[in-house]
Short mmCIF file of C-alpha atoms and ligand atoms in Angstrom, two decimals:
data_model
loop_
_atom_site.label_atom_id
_atom_site.label_comp_id
_atom_site.label_asym_id
_atom_site.label_seq_id
_atom_site.Cartn_x
_atom_site.Cartn_y
_atom_site.Cartn_z
CA MET A 1 31.85 -4.64 -11.15
CA ASP A 2 28.77 -6.27 -8.88
CA PRO A 3 25.66 -4.84 -9.84
CA ILE A 4 23.12 -3.11 -7.53
CA VAL A 5 20.02 -5.35 -6.30
CA ILE A 6 17.29 -4.29 -5.86
CA VAL A 7 14.58 -6.68 -4.24
CA GLY A 8 10.92 -5.46 -5.49
CA THR A 9 9.55 -4.30 -8.52
CA GLY A 10 6.72 -2.53 -6.89
CA LEU A 11 6.12 1.39 -6.89
CA ALA A 12 9.41 1.87 -4.54
CA GLY A 13 11.86 -0.68 -6.49
CA TYR A 14 10.89 0.74 -10.42
CA THR A 15 10.57 4.27 -9.22
CA LEU A 16 14.39 3.58 -7.39
CA ALA A 17 15.35 2.47 -10.51
CA ARG A 18 13.98 4.98 -13.00
CA GLU A 19 15.46 7.80 -10.98
CA PHE A 20 18.76 6.06 -10.71
CA ARG A 21 19.25 5.58 -14.60
CA LYS A 22 18.68 9.82 -14.53
CA LEU A 23 21.57 9.87 -13.23
CA ASP A 24 23.32 6.78 -14.32
CA SER A 25 23.08 4.72 -17.60
CA GLN A 26 25.48 2.47 -17.51
CA THR A 27 26.42 0.77 -13.53
CA PRO A 28 24.77 -2.74 -13.88
CA LEU A 29 21.67 -2.92 -12.08
CA VAL A 30 19.48 -5.97 -11.30
CA LEU A 31 15.69 -6.15 -9.56
CA ILE A 32 14.52 -9.64 -8.25
CA THR A 33 10.81 -9.56 -7.53
CA SER A 34 9.03 -12.61 -6.00
CA ASP A 35 6.16 -11.93 -8.66
CA ASP A 36 5.60 -11.65 -12.34
CA GLY A 37 7.60 -8.51 -12.15
CA ARG A 38 4.57 -6.38 -14.54
CA ASN A 39 4.63 -2.72 -13.67
CA TYR A 40 1.47 -1.71 -12.29
CA SER A 41 0.40 1.45 -10.06
CA LYS A 42 -0.91 -0.51 -7.01
CA PRO A 43 -3.19 2.33 -5.96
CA MET A 44 -5.05 1.79 -9.01
CA LEU A 45 -6.05 -2.25 -7.72
CA SER A 46 -8.84 -0.31 -5.90
CA THR A 47 -10.67 1.09 -9.09
CA GLY A 48 -10.38 -1.39 -11.33
CA PHE A 49 -14.12 -2.16 -10.60
CA ALA A 50 -15.51 1.43 -11.19
CA LYS A 51 -13.19 1.24 -14.33
CA ASN A 52 -13.98 -2.59 -15.65
CA LYS A 53 -10.20 -3.12 -15.70
CA ASP A 54 -8.81 -7.03 -15.20
CA ALA A 55 -5.44 -7.70 -14.34
CA ASP A 56 -4.14 -7.65 -17.65
CA GLY A 57 -6.24 -3.89 -18.04
CA LEU A 58 -4.29 -2.69 -14.85
CA ALA A 59 -0.79 -3.55 -16.15
CA MET A 60 0.96 -1.26 -17.34
CA GLN A 61 4.19 -2.39 -18.40
CA SER A 62 5.84 -6.22 -19.16
CA PRO A 63 9.20 -7.04 -16.93
CA GLU A 64 11.07 -7.44 -20.25
CA VAL A 65 9.94 -4.05 -21.44
CA MET A 66 10.80 -2.58 -18.36
CA ALA A 67 14.46 -4.34 -18.17
CA GLU A 68 15.02 -2.70 -21.56
CA GLN A 69 13.52 0.49 -20.21
CA LEU A 70 15.79 0.14 -17.23
CA ASN A 71 18.67 -1.39 -19.20
CA ALA A 72 18.60 -3.91 -16.11
CA ARG A 73 18.23 -7.64 -15.39
CA ILE A 74 14.99 -8.22 -14.05
CA LEU A 75 14.84 -11.64 -12.63
CA THR A 76 10.64 -12.71 -11.78
CA SER A 77 8.62 -15.66 -10.10
CA ILE A 78 12.41 -15.71 -7.78
CA GLN A 79 12.15 -15.02 -3.86
CA VAL A 80 15.39 -13.83 -2.17
CA ASN A 81 15.55 -16.43 0.59
CA SER A 82 18.09 -14.96 2.76
CA ILE A 83 21.21 -12.22 2.68
CA ASP A 84 24.48 -13.14 2.93
CA ARG A 85 26.10 -9.78 4.48
CA ALA A 86 29.90 -10.98 4.65
CA GLY A 87 30.06 -12.66 1.35
CA LYS A 88 27.77 -9.49 -0.36
CA ARG A 89 25.49 -11.89 -2.24
CA LEU A 90 21.76 -12.90 -1.90
CA LEU A 91 20.48 -16.94 -2.01
CA LEU A 92 17.66 -17.72 -4.17
CA ASN A 93 15.02 -20.08 -3.96
CA ASN A 94 16.09 -21.47 -7.43
CA GLY A 95 19.38 -22.45 -6.11
CA LEU A 96 21.29 -19.54 -7.82
CA GLU A 97 23.29 -16.51 -6.13
CA GLU A 98 23.24 -13.21 -6.65
CA ALA A 99 26.22 -11.08 -5.72
CA TYR A 100 25.67 -7.64 -5.49
CA SER A 101 28.25 -3.86 -4.39
CA LYS A 102 24.78 -1.91 -3.18
CA LEU A 103 21.34 -4.02 -1.89
CA VAL A 104 18.05 -2.42 -2.02
CA LEU A 105 15.21 -3.73 -0.09
CA ALA A 106 11.85 -2.59 -1.66
CA GLN A 107 10.13 -5.64 -0.59
CA GLY A 108 6.47 -4.20 0.71
CA ALA A 109 4.38 -5.04 3.26
CA GLU A 110 2.27 -8.05 3.11
CA THR A 111 -1.40 -8.72 4.20
CA ILE A 112 -2.27 -9.95 7.95
CA LYS A 113 -4.15 -13.24 7.73
CA PRO A 114 -7.69 -12.72 9.11
CA PRO A 115 -8.51 -14.99 12.25
CA VAL A 116 -11.36 -16.87 10.82
CA GLY A 117 -11.93 -20.41 10.84
CA GLY A 118 -14.40 -22.49 8.81
CA ASP A 119 -14.23 -24.94 5.92
CA ALA A 120 -14.15 -22.12 3.13
CA LEU A 121 -10.92 -20.01 3.64
CA ASP A 122 -10.59 -20.73 -0.37
CA LYS A 123 -12.96 -18.07 -0.79
CA VAL A 124 -11.10 -15.39 1.47
CA PHE A 125 -8.95 -13.01 -0.85
CA SER A 126 -7.11 -10.03 -0.40
CA VAL A 127 -6.02 -7.85 -2.94
CA ASN A 128 -1.96 -6.22 -2.54
CA ASP A 129 -0.72 -6.87 -5.85
CA LEU A 130 -2.01 -7.58 -9.48
CA GLN A 131 -1.88 -10.94 -9.16
CA ASP A 132 -4.36 -11.20 -5.97
CA TYR A 133 -6.15 -8.58 -7.96
CA GLY A 134 -6.37 -10.91 -10.99
CA LYS A 135 -7.61 -13.74 -9.07
CA PHE A 136 -10.12 -12.12 -7.08
CA ARG A 137 -11.90 -10.96 -10.28
CA LYS A 138 -11.73 -14.09 -11.64
CA ALA A 139 -13.72 -15.73 -8.15
CA LEU A 140 -16.14 -13.31 -8.53
CA PRO A 141 -19.38 -13.90 -10.26
CA GLU A 142 -20.81 -10.92 -12.08
CA SER A 143 -22.99 -8.85 -10.29
CA GLY A 144 -22.46 -10.94 -6.86
CA LYS A 145 -22.63 -10.64 -3.35
CA VAL A 146 -18.98 -9.94 -1.37
CA ALA A 147 -18.28 -9.30 2.18
CA ILE A 148 -15.21 -6.96 3.30
CA LEU A 149 -13.76 -7.58 6.55
CA GLY A 150 -12.31 -4.06 7.95
CA ALA A 151 -13.25 -0.74 7.28
CA GLY A 152 -9.86 0.92 6.75
CA LEU A 153 -8.74 2.89 3.33
CA ILE A 154 -8.38 -0.09 1.47
CA GLY A 155 -11.91 -1.80 2.87
CA CYS A 156 -13.29 1.20 2.48
CA GLU A 157 -12.10 2.19 -1.16
CA PHE A 158 -12.85 -1.72 -2.35
CA ALA A 159 -16.42 -1.04 -1.09
CA ASN A 160 -17.15 1.86 -3.46
CA ASP A 161 -15.36 0.07 -6.05
CA LEU A 162 -17.24 -2.72 -6.29
CA ARG A 163 -20.33 -1.09 -5.50
CA THR A 164 -19.90 1.11 -8.46
CA GLY A 165 -18.87 -1.98 -10.45
CA GLY A 166 -22.46 -3.58 -9.67
CA TYR A 167 -21.65 -5.70 -6.86
CA GLU A 168 -24.02 -6.04 -3.01
CA VAL A 169 -21.09 -5.37 -0.74
CA THR A 170 -21.64 -5.81 2.75
CA VAL A 171 -18.27 -4.05 5.02
CA ILE A 172 -18.04 -6.14 8.22
CA ALA A 173 -15.30 -4.53 11.27
CA PRO A 174 -15.24 -4.74 14.84
CA SER A 175 -14.53 -0.63 14.45
CA SER A 176 -17.11 1.55 15.45
CA SER A 177 -16.46 3.90 12.59
CA VAL A 178 -14.36 3.97 9.28
CA MET A 179 -11.18 4.77 8.67
CA PRO A 180 -10.67 5.13 12.59
CA GLY A 181 -6.94 5.37 13.15
CA LEU A 182 -7.12 8.12 9.73
CA LEU A 183 -9.87 10.26 10.15
CA PRO A 184 -11.40 12.41 12.45
CA SER A 185 -14.89 11.60 13.19
CA ALA A 186 -16.98 13.81 11.57
CA ALA A 187 -14.92 12.73 8.13
CA ALA A 188 -15.56 9.03 9.12
CA ASP A 189 -19.17 9.40 9.45
CA ALA A 190 -19.44 11.58 6.24
CA VAL A 191 -17.79 8.58 4.29
CA LYS A 192 -20.08 6.00 5.80
CA THR A 193 -23.07 8.28 4.91
CA GLY A 194 -21.40 8.77 1.21
CA LEU A 195 -21.22 4.89 1.11
CA THR A 196 -24.49 3.70 2.83
CA GLU A 197 -26.20 6.44 0.37
CA ILE A 198 -24.45 3.82 -2.42
CA GLY A 199 -25.87 1.12 -1.43
CA VAL A 200 -23.01 -0.30 0.77
CA GLU A 201 -24.09 -1.96 3.89
CA PHE A 202 -22.36 -1.53 7.49
CA TYR A 203 -21.89 -4.23 10.23
CA LEU A 204 -20.09 -2.43 12.75
CA GLU A 205 -18.60 -3.57 16.33
CA GLN A 206 -18.53 -7.21 15.16
CA TYR A 207 -16.60 -9.44 13.65
CA VAL A 208 -16.60 -12.78 11.13
CA THR A 209 -15.22 -15.70 13.16
CA GLU A 210 -15.84 -18.61 10.56
CA VAL A 211 -16.38 -18.87 6.62
CA ASN A 212 -18.15 -22.04 5.92
CA GLN A 213 -19.46 -23.67 2.55
CA ALA A 214 -22.91 -22.93 1.65
CA ASP A 215 -25.04 -24.03 -1.41
CA ASN A 216 -24.47 -20.64 -3.17
CA GLY A 217 -21.40 -19.24 -1.90
CA VAL A 218 -20.29 -18.63 1.42
CA SER A 219 -22.21 -18.38 5.03
CA LEU A 220 -20.36 -16.01 7.30
CA THR A 221 -21.02 -16.49 11.21
CA LEU A 222 -20.47 -13.42 13.42
CA ASP A 223 -19.27 -13.28 17.27
CA ASN A 224 -22.88 -11.77 17.87
CA GLY A 225 -24.46 -15.14 16.14
CA ASN A 226 -25.61 -13.18 13.05
CA ALA A 227 -25.03 -14.93 10.03
CA LEU A 228 -24.49 -13.51 6.52
CA GLU A 229 -24.43 -15.23 2.89
CA VAL A 230 -22.14 -13.62 0.32
CA ASP A 231 -20.32 -15.26 -3.00
CA VAL A 232 -16.60 -14.11 -2.13
CA VAL A 233 -15.15 -12.36 0.74
CA LEU A 234 -12.50 -9.77 0.62
CA SER A 235 -10.16 -9.69 3.87
CA ALA A 236 -8.56 -5.92 4.29
CA ILE A 237 -8.19 -5.93 7.82
CA GLY A 238 -4.50 -4.22 7.79
CA LEU A 239 -1.00 -5.02 6.40
CA ARG A 240 2.33 -5.59 7.77
CA PRO A 241 5.97 -4.37 6.77
CA ARG A 242 8.04 -7.35 5.21
CA THR A 243 10.85 -7.36 7.54
CA ALA A 244 11.83 -11.27 7.70
CA LEU A 245 14.69 -11.12 5.12
CA ALA A 246 16.35 -8.39 7.15
CA GLY A 247 15.47 -9.48 10.52
CA GLU A 248 17.17 -13.12 9.68
CA SER A 249 20.28 -11.64 8.59
CA GLY A 250 20.92 -9.54 11.56
CA LEU A 251 19.78 -6.06 10.52
CA LYS A 252 17.87 -3.97 12.92
CA VAL A 253 13.47 -4.09 12.24
CA ASN A 254 10.97 -2.46 14.31
CA LYS A 255 7.56 -1.70 12.93
CA GLY A 256 9.78 -1.90 9.40
CA ILE A 257 13.39 -2.07 8.87
CA CYS A 258 15.39 0.23 10.29
CA VAL A 259 16.67 2.68 7.93
CA ASN A 260 18.34 6.49 8.91
CA ARG A 261 17.30 9.72 7.04
CA ALA A 262 19.88 8.64 3.78
CA LEU A 263 17.88 4.94 3.82
CA ALA A 264 20.86 3.50 4.67
CA THR A 265 20.71 0.07 7.53
CA GLU A 266 23.41 -0.06 10.06
CA ASP A 267 24.83 -1.88 7.18
CA SER A 268 26.39 0.50 4.69
CA ASN A 269 25.46 -1.47 1.76
CA ILE A 270 22.17 -2.02 2.50
CA TYR A 271 19.23 0.12 2.18
CA ALA A 272 15.43 0.34 2.32
CA LEU A 273 12.66 2.01 0.82
CA GLY A 274 8.71 1.74 0.53
CA ASP A 275 6.53 -0.33 2.90
CA CYS A 276 9.15 -2.31 4.18
CA ALA A 277 10.88 0.55 5.62
CA GLU A 278 10.84 2.70 8.61
CA VAL A 279 12.46 5.91 8.06
CA ASP A 280 13.88 7.85 11.11
CA GLY A 281 11.29 6.22 12.78
CA LEU A 282 8.12 6.74 10.29
CA ASN A 283 6.75 3.60 8.39
CA LEU A 284 4.13 4.90 5.87
CA LEU A 285 2.61 2.95 3.65
CA TYR A 286 1.78 5.45 1.18
CA VAL A 287 2.86 6.66 -2.62
CA MET A 288 4.30 10.07 -1.88
CA PRO A 289 6.88 8.89 1.27
CA LEU A 290 8.31 6.26 -1.08
CA MET A 291 8.84 8.66 -4.04
CA ALA A 292 10.75 11.20 -2.10
CA CYS A 293 12.78 8.15 -0.96
CA ALA A 294 13.38 6.93 -4.40
CA ARG A 295 14.55 10.17 -5.61
CA ALA A 296 16.91 10.92 -2.37
CA LEU A 297 18.34 7.24 -2.35
CA ALA A 298 19.02 7.61 -6.33
CA LYS A 299 21.27 10.15 -5.49
CA THR A 300 22.89 8.26 -2.82
CA LEU A 301 23.60 5.46 -5.23
CA TYR A 302 25.16 7.72 -7.58
CA GLY A 303 27.66 8.98 -5.10
CA ASP A 304 26.42 11.65 -3.37
CA GLU A 305 24.68 11.06 -0.51
CA THR A 306 21.05 12.81 0.09
CA SER A 307 18.68 12.62 3.31
CA VAL A 308 14.96 12.17 2.13
CA ILE A 309 12.61 15.28 3.45
CA TYR A 310 9.18 14.66 3.54
CA GLY A 311 6.98 17.53 3.35
CA ALA A 312 3.19 17.68 4.10
CA MET A 313 2.06 13.88 3.36
CA PRO A 314 -1.52 14.58 2.61
CA VAL A 315 -4.11 10.90 1.88
CA THR A 316 -6.33 10.90 -0.86
CA VAL A 317 -9.09 8.04 -0.09
CA LYS A 318 -10.74 7.03 -2.86
CA THR A 319 -14.08 7.02 -1.91
CA PRO A 320 -15.94 8.93 -4.73
CA ALA A 321 -19.10 8.42 -2.61
CA CYS A 322 -17.87 11.05 -0.36
CA PRO A 323 -14.55 12.25 -1.51
CA VAL A 324 -11.65 12.68 1.49
CA ILE A 325 -8.49 13.88 1.63
CA VAL A 326 -6.58 13.66 4.99
CA SER A 327 -3.09 15.10 6.35
CA PRO A 328 -2.98 13.47 9.81
CA PRO A 329 -1.46 15.22 12.93
CA ALA A 330 1.85 13.85 13.97
CA GLY A 331 2.14 12.86 17.43
CA ASN A 332 -1.06 13.77 19.34
CA GLY A 333 -1.60 16.77 17.92
CA GLY A 334 -4.25 19.55 18.45
CA GLU A 335 -7.61 20.07 18.52
CA TRP A 336 -9.77 19.42 15.54
CA GLN A 337 -12.30 21.70 14.29
CA ILE A 338 -15.20 21.59 12.35
CA GLU A 339 -16.45 24.16 9.50
CA ASN A 340 -19.43 23.44 7.12
CA ALA A 341 -17.42 24.06 3.62
CA GLU A 342 -19.30 24.52 0.02
CA GLY A 343 -20.78 21.31 -0.21
CA GLY A 344 -18.17 19.05 2.25
CA LEU A 345 -16.35 19.72 5.53
CA ARG A 346 -13.29 21.46 6.52
CA ILE A 347 -12.09 19.68 9.27
CA LEU A 348 -8.71 21.09 10.79
CA ASN A 349 -6.37 20.16 13.37
CA LYS A 350 -5.00 22.85 15.19
CA LYS A 351 -2.55 23.90 17.99
CA GLY A 352 -3.16 27.51 18.90
CA ASP A 353 -3.23 29.10 15.19
CA LYS A 354 -1.00 26.74 13.98
CA LEU A 355 -2.25 23.97 11.49
CA LEU A 356 -1.40 20.95 12.27
CA GLY A 357 -3.26 18.55 10.05
CA TYR A 358 -6.89 18.51 8.21
CA ALA A 359 -9.55 16.61 6.63
CA LEU A 360 -11.35 17.56 3.75
CA THR A 361 -14.61 15.81 2.84
CA GLY A 362 -16.89 16.50 -0.25
CA SER A 363 -16.33 19.32 -2.77
CA ALA A 364 -14.31 21.19 -0.14
CA VAL A 365 -11.23 18.82 -1.24
CA SER A 366 -10.51 21.22 -3.79
CA GLU A 367 -8.71 23.15 -0.90
CA ARG A 368 -6.07 21.22 -0.25
CA MET A 369 -3.58 22.75 -2.27
CA LYS A 370 -3.90 26.15 -0.04
CA LEU A 371 -4.06 24.21 3.07
CA ASN A 372 -0.91 21.79 2.37
CA LYS A 373 1.16 25.33 2.04
CA LEU A 374 0.26 25.74 6.05
CA LEU A 375 1.08 22.36 7.60
CA PRO A 376 4.28 21.35 8.58
CA ALA A 377 6.56 19.23 7.19
CA VAL A 378 6.44 15.29 8.34
CA MET A 379 10.28 15.22 8.22
CA PRO A 380 12.04 18.46 7.56
C1 LIG B 401 -5.62 -1.31 -2.63
C2 LIG B 401 -4.80 -0.33 -2.63
C3 LIG B 401 -4.89 1.49 -2.88
C4 LIG B 401 -3.87 1.63 -2.62
N1 LIG B 401 -4.15 3.19 -2.36
C5 LIG B 401 -3.14 3.83 -2.45
C6 LIG B 401 -3.31 5.47 -2.86
O1 LIG B 401 -4.53 6.08 -3.42
N2 LIG B 401 -2.35 6.70 -1.96
C7 LIG B 401 -1.67 5.75 -2.02
O2 LIG B 401 -0.31 6.62 -1.18
N3 LIG B 401 -1.09 4.85 -1.20
C8 LIG B 401 -1.82 3.60 -1.72
N4 LIG B 401 -1.70 2.19 -1.01
C9 LIG B 401 -0.49 2.11 -0.69
C10 LIG B 401 0.53 2.36 -2.07
O3 LIG B 401 0.15 1.62 -2.91
C11 LIG B 401 1.94 1.43 -1.56
O4 LIG B 401 2.49 2.06 -0.07
C12 LIG B 401 3.27 1.34 -2.30
O5 LIG B 401 2.57 0.21 -3.69
C13 LIG B 401 3.84 0.06 -1.54
O6 LIG B 401 5.30 0.14 -2.78
P1 LIG B 401 6.21 -0.91 -2.20
O7 LIG B 401 7.01 -0.97 -3.85
O8 LIG B 401 7.16 -0.72 -1.09
O9 LIG B 401 5.48 -2.27 -1.81
P2 LIG B 401 5.35 -3.17 -3.26
O10 LIG B 401 4.29 -2.63 -4.30
O11 LIG B 401 4.11 -4.62 -2.13
O12 LIG B 401 5.96 -4.16 -3.42
C14 LIG B 401 6.81 -4.75 -3.11
C15 LIG B 401 7.55 -6.18 -3.89
O13 LIG B 401 8.66 -6.70 -3.37
C16 LIG B 401 9.23 -8.25 -3.61
N5 LIG B 401 9.55 -9.14 -2.60
C17 LIG B 401 9.08 -8.85 -1.59
N6 LIG B 401 9.59 -10.05 -0.79
C18 LIG B 401 10.62 -10.51 -1.59
C19 LIG B 401 11.53 -11.32 -1.55
N7 LIG B 401 11.50 -11.97 -0.42
N8 LIG B 401 11.90 -11.95 -2.55
C20 LIG B 401 11.79 -11.43 -4.04
N9 LIG B 401 10.75 -10.14 -4.13
C21 LIG B 401 10.04 -10.05 -3.05
C22 LIG B 401 7.55 -8.55 -4.55
O14 LIG B 401 7.20 -9.30 -5.25
C23 LIG B 401 6.92 -6.75 -4.85
O15 LIG B 401 7.64 -6.94 -5.95
C24 LIG B 401 -2.63 1.53 -1.73
C25 LIG B 401 -2.56 0.41 -1.25
C26 LIG B 401 -3.20 -0.56 -1.51
C27 LIG B 401 -3.09 -2.04 -1.39
#
């Protein structure tokens, strides 16, 4: 019998394999990854400097240990180049192929490259996996200066983490506030204030046009003509779901790989979950949704077709300078109402009496459990 093949050993791939093995210990299982296959928790990448952990320190298990635990074959540093849907096989970049009975795409999302010129683009890093993190750490001199491009969740988390780790940090972003798509403005202001108080500098409503070699590090040119010298640049301007493999094989892709609530594409032998998947129209690049998908898909692969349910999906922003938890309202949402709470802000999104979303800052984050019970499910 051909194996179930999972492409990707990130949180989505490994969690699915683990959930499946709870139900079925024997069906042949193969995982294929273009990275080194070490098991790690991606959210920890933006807390590593404060904890003084290098890439090895953040790695939890080697692929050999994972293979044994999962009773699976794990192919590392292998890229899946294409899917032969009619032949139910994958064509790999080592010239070999892998047949599948069921195929699961858990390919994650890739970083968007910043549109900058200059002769020092090799000093512009992005951190989207453990290997990226290792390279970035190696390039960074002790207590050096870092410019972060982008003031989204990942940019702000790295700003806090690098600052706590002893680096001088400047955040440069075209937006007028931090995390504009995620936080209501009062919560964004609180995060910016918290980060400024620990010494992070913000250049908002500006963007970098060039990164060039300088005597000590690199020189950044901004659109308004200003210049800034730093040791390295960390780009955190956004992620794009990896859809090319699915798209080139004729599967429907939109923002992510389109799947129904049973995580199936229109090819009944191919499924997707995690950052690469758009589940019934929703492409959520967070851990909670992929965990729910992994549990549902494991049952489906076992033969018990199961639709995923998303309850409330609050996001914790790891900025200890100003802790925040946010549950963005679906669609247009209601009205934001700001209340002062003990040691922070309670910002509620309501339509009439109905709570649709919230943002809690500072010590008000302790109210999250109470509020989560009142929120509507994201996908009931
Ligand atoms: C710095 C950072 C901090 C974060 N913090 C949080 C947080 O606090 N809370 C939260 O909810 N979310 C957080 N996220 C998001 C969360 O980590 C992701 O949603 C999640 O890890 C995605 O897992 P994944 O398995 O879908 O993708 P990935 O971990 O990206 O895994 C993709 C896998 O697919 C493989 N692959 C891709 N294409 C191919 C191919 N063609 N052939 C072979 N292999 C392939 C890759 O090698 C990799 O193994 C954070 C993200 C980042 C970057």
